[in-house]
Short mmCIF file of N, CA and C in Angstrom, two decimals:
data_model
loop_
_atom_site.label_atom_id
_atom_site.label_comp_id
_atom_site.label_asym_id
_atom_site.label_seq_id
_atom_site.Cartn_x
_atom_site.Cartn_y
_atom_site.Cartn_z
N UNK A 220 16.97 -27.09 8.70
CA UNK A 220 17.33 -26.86 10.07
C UNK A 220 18.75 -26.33 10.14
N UNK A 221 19.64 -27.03 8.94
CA UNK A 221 21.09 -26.31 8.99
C UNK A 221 21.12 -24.71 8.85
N UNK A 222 19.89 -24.26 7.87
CA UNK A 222 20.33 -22.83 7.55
C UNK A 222 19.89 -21.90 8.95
N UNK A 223 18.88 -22.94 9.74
CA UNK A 223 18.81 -22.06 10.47
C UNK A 223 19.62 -21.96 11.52
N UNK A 224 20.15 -22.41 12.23
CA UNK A 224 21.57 -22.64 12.90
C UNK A 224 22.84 -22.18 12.40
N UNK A 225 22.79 -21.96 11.04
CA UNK A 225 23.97 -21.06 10.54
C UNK A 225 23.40 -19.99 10.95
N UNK A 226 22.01 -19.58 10.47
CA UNK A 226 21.72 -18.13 10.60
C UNK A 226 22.06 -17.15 12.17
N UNK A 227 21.71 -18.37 13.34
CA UNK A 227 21.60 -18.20 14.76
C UNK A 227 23.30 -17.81 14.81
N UNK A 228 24.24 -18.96 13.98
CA UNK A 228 25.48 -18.47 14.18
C UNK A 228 26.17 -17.69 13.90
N UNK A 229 25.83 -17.26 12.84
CA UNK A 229 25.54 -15.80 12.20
C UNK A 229 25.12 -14.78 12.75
N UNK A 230 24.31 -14.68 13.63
CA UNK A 230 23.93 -13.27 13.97
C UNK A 230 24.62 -13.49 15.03
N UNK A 231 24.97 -14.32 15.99
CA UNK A 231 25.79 -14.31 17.14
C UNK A 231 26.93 -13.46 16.51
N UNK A 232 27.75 -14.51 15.82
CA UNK A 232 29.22 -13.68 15.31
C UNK A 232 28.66 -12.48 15.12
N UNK A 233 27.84 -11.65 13.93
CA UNK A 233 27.19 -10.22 13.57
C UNK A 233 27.33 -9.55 15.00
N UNK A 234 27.01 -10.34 16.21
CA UNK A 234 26.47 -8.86 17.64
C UNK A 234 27.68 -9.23 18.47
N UNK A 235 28.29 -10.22 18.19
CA UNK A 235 29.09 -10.74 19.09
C UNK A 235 30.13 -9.56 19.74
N UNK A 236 30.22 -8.95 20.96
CA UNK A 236 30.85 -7.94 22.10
C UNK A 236 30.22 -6.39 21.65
N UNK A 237 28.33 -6.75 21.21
CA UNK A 237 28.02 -5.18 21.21
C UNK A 237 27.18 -5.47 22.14
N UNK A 238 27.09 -4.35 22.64
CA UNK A 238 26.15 -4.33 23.78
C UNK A 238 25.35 -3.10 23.74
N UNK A 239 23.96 -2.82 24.53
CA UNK A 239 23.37 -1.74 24.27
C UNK A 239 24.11 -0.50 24.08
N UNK A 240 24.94 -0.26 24.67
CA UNK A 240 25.55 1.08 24.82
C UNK A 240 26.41 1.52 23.55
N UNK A 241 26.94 0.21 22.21
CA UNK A 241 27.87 0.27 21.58
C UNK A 241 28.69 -0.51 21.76
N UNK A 242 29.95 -0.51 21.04
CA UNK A 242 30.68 -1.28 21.03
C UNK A 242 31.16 -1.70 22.92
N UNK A 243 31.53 -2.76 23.11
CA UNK A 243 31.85 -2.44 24.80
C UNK A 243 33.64 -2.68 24.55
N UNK A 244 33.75 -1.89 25.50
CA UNK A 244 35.46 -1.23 25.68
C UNK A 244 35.74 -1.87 26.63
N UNK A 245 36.97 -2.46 26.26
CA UNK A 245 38.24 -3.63 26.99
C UNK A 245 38.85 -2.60 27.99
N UNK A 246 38.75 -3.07 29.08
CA UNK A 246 39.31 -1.99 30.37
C UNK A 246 40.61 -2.15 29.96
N UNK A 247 41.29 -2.95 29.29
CA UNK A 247 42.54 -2.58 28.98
C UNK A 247 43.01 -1.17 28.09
N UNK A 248 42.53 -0.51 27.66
CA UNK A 248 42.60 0.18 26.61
C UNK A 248 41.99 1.40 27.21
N UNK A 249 42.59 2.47 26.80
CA UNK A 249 42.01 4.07 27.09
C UNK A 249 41.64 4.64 25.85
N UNK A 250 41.11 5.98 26.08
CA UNK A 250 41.10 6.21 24.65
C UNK A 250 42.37 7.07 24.01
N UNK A 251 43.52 6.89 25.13
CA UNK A 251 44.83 7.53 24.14
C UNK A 251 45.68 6.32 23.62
N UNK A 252 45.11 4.94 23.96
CA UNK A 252 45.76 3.97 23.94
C UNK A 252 45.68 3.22 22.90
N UNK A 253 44.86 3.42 22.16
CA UNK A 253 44.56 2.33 21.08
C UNK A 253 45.54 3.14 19.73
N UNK A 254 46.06 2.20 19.30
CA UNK A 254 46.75 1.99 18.49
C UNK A 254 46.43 1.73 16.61
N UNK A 255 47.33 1.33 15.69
CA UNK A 255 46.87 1.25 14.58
C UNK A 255 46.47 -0.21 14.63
N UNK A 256 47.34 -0.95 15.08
CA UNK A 256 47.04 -2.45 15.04
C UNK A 256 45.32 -2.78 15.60
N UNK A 257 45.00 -2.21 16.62
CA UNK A 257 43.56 -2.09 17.52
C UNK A 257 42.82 -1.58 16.55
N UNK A 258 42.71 -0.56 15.86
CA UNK A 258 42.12 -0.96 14.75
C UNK A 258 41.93 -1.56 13.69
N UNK A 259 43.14 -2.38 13.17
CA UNK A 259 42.87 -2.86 12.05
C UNK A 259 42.87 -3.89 12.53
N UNK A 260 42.06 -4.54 13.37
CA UNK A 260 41.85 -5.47 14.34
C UNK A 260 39.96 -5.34 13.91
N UNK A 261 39.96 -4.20 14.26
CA UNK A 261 38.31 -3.76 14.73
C UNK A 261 37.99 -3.46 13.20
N UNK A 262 38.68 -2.78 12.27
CA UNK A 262 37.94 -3.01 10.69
C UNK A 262 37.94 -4.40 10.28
N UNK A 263 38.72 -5.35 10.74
CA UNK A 263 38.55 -6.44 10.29
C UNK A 263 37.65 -6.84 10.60
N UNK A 264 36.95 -6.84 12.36
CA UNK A 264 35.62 -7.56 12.90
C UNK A 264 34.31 -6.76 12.20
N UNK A 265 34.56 -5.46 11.64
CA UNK A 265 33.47 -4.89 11.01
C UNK A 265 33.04 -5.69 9.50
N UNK A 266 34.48 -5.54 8.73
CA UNK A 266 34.32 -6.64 7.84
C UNK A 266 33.80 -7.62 7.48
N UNK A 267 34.25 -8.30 8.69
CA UNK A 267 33.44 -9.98 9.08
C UNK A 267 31.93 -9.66 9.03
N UNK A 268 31.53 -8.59 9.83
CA UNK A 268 30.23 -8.51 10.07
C UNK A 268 29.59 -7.93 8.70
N UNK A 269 30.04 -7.56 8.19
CA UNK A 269 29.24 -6.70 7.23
C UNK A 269 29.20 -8.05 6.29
N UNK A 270 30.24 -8.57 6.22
CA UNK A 270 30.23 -9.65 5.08
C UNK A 270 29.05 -10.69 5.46
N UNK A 271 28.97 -11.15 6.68
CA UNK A 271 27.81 -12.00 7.36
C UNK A 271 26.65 -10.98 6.90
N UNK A 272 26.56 -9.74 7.09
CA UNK A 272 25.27 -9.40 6.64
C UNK A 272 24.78 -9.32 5.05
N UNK A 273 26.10 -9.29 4.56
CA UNK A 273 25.82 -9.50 2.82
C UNK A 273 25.03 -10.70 2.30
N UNK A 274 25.77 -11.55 3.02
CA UNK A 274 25.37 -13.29 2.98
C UNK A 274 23.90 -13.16 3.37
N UNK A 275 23.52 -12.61 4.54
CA UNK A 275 22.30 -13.31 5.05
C UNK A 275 21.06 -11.86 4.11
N UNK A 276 21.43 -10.63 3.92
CA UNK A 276 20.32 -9.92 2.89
C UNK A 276 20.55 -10.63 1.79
N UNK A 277 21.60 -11.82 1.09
CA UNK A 277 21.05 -12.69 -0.25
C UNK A 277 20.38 -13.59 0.04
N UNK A 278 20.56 -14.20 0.89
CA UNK A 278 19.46 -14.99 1.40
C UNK A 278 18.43 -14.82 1.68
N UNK A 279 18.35 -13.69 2.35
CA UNK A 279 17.01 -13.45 2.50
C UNK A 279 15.93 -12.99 0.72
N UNK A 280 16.92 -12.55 0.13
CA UNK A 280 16.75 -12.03 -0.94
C UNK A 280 15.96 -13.29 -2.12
N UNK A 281 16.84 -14.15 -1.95
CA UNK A 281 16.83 -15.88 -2.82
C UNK A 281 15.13 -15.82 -2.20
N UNK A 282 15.30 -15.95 -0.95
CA UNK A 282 13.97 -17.04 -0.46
C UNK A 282 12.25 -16.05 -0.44
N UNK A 283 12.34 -14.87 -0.43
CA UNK A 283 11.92 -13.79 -1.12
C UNK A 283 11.06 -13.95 -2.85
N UNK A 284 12.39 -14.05 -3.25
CA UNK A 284 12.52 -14.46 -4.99
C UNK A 284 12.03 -15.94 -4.96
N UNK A 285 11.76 -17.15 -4.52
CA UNK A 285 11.71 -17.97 -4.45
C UNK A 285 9.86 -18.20 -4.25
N UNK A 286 9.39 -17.35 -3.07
CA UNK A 286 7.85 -17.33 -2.52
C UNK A 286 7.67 -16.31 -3.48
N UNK A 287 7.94 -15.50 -4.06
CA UNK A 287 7.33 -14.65 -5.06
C UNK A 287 6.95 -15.20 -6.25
N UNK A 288 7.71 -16.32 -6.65
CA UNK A 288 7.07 -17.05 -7.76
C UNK A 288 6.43 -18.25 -7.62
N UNK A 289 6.64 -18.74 -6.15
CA UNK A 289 5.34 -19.46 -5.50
C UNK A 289 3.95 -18.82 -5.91
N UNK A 290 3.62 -17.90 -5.31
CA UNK A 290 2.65 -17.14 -5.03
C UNK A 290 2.05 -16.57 -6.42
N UNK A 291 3.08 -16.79 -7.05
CA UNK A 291 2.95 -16.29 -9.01
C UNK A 291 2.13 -17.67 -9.38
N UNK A 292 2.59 -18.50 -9.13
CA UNK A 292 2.07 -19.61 -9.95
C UNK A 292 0.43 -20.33 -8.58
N UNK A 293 0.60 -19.96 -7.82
CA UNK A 293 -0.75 -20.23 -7.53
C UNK A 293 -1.55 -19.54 -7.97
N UNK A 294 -1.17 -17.97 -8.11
CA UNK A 294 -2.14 -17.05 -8.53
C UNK A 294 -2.47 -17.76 -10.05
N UNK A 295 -1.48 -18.10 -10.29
CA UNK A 295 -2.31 -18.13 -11.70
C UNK A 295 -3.18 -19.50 -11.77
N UNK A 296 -2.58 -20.68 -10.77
CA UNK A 296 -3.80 -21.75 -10.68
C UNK A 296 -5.08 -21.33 -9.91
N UNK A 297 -4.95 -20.47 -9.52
CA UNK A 297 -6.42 -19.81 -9.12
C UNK A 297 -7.01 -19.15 -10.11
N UNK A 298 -6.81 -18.86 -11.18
CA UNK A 298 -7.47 -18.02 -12.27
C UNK A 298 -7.85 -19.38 -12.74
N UNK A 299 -6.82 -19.91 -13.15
CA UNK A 299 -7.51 -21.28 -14.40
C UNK A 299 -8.33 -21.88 -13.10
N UNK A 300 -8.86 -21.97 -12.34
CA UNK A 300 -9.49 -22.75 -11.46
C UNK A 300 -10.91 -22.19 -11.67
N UNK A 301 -10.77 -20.49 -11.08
CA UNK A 301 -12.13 -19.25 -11.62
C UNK A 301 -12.47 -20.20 -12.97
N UNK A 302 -11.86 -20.27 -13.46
CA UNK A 302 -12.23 -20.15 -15.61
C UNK A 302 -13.13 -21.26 -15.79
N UNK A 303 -12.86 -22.70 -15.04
CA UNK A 303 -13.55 -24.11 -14.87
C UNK A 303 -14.43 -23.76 -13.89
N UNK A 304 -14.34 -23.19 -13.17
CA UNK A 304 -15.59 -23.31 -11.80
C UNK A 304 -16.82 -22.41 -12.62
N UNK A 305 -16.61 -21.38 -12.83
CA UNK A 305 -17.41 -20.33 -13.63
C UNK A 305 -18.20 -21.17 -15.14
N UNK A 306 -17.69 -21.89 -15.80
CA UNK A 306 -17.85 -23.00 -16.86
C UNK A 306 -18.60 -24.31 -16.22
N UNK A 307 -18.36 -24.56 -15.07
CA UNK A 307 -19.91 -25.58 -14.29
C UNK A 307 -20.69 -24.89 -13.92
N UNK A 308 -20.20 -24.01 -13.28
CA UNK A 308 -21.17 -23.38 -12.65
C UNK A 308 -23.00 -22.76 -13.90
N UNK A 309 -22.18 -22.37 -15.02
CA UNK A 309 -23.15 -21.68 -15.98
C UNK A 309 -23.59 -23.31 -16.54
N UNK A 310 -23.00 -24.06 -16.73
CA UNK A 310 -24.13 -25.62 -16.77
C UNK A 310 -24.45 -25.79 -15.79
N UNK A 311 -24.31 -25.84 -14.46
CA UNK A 311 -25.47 -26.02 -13.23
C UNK A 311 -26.49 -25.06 -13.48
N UNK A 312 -25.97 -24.04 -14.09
CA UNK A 312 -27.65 -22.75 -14.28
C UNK A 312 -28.62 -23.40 -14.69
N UNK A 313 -28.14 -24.13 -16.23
CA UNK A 313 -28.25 -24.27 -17.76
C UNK A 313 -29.18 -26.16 -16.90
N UNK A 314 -28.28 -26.69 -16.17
CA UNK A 314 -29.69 -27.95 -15.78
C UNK A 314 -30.36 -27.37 -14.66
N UNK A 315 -30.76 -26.46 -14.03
CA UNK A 315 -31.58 -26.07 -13.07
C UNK A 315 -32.65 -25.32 -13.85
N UNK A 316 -32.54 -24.40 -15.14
CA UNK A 316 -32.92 -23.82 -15.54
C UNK A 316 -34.23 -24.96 -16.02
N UNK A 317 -33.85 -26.00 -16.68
CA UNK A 317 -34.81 -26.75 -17.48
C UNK A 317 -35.70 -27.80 -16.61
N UNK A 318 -35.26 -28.11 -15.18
CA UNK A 318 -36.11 -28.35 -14.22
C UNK A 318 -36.51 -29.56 -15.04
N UNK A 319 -35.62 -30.58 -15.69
CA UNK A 319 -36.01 -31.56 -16.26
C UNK A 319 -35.28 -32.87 -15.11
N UNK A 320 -36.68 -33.87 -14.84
CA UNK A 320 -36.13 -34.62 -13.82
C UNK A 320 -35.45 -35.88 -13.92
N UNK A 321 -35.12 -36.34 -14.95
CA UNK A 321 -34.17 -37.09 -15.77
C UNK A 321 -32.85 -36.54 -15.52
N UNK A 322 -32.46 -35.13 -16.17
CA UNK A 322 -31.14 -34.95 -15.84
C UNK A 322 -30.71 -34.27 -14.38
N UNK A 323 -31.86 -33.71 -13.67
CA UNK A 323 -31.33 -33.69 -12.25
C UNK A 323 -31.40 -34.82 -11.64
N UNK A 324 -31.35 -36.01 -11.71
CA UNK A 324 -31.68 -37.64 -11.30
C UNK A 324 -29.95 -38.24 -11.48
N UNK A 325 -29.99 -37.77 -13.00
CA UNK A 325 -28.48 -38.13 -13.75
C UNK A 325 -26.97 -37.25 -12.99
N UNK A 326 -27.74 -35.63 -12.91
CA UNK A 326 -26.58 -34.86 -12.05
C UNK A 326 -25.73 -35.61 -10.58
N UNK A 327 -27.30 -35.69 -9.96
CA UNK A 327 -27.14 -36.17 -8.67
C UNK A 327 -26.75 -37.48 -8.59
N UNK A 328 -26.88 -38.60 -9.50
CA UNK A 328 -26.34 -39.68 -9.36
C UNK A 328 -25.37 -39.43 -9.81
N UNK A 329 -24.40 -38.80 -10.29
CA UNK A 329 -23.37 -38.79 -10.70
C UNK A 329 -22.10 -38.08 -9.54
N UNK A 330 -22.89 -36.90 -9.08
CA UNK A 330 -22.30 -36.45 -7.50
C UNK A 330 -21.74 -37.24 -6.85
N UNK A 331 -23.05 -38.18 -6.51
CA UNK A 331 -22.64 -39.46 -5.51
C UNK A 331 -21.68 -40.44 -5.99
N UNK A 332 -21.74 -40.83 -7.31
CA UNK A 332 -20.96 -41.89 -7.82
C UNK A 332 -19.24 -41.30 -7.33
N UNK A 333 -19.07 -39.45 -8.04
CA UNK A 333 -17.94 -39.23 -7.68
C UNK A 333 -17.57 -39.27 -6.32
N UNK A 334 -18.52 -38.61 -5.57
CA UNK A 334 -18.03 -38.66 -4.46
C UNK A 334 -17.47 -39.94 -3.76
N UNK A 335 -18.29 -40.55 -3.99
CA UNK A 335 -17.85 -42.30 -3.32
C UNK A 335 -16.52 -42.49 -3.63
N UNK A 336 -16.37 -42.39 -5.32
CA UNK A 336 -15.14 -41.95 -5.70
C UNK A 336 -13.58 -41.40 -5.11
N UNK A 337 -13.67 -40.55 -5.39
CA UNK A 337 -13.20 -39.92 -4.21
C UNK A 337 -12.77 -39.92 -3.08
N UNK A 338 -13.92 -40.53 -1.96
CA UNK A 338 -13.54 -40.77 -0.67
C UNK A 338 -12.79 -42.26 -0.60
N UNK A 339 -13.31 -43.46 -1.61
CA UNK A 339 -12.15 -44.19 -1.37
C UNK A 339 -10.87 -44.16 -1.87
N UNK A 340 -10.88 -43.42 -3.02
CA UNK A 340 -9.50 -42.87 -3.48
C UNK A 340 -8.75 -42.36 -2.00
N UNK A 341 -9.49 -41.73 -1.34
CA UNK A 341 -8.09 -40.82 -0.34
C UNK A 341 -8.14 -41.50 1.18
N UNK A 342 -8.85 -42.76 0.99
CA UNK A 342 -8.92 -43.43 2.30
C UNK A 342 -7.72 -44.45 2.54
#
């Protein structure tokens, strides 16, 4: 919740006195009026901003890099998952195939046993 409240404070400071039109101009000031100091006033607030935006494209960058190897390592628990499911699955062929009623008796009691299993495990 902190980063995101930096971030909010962050982009405030980043837009802070732009307005649609551009920068918005201090009725104090003309445009024969501004000075060296008035700008190195205004490269400094560019500064600031650019530096806030450095910060927040690494960040964004980290958390990016971060779900990319999320998404790496599920992918790959989804393959080894394929590899075991595909490996019952060809023994579910392999006892359906033989239509022997002993071991579909044994399958199915064993379903149930896990399942029961199971459901009080997560109750």
């Amino acid at each position: 919740m902190n980063s995101r409240r930096d971030y909010r404070g962050g982009r405030a400071a980043l837009f802070d006195g732009i307005e649609e039109g551009g920068i918005r101009a201090s009725s104090s000031y003309s445009s024969h009026e501004i000075d060296e100091h008035d700008n190195d006033g205004a490269i400094d607030g560019l500064q600031d901003r650019v530096n806030i935006l450095k910060r927040l494209t690494g960040d964004i960058h980290e958390e990016v890099e971060s779900h990319n190897r999320m998404l790496d390592r599920m992918g790959n628990d989804m393959d080894s998952s394929r590899g075991i499911l595909s490996g019952t699955m060809d023994r579910f062929k392999q006892v359906f195939e033989t239509k022997s009623s002993r071991r579909m008796f044994t399958l199915m009691a064993s379903f149930v046993v896990l399942f029961l299993i199971v459901y009080y495990l997560t109750k």
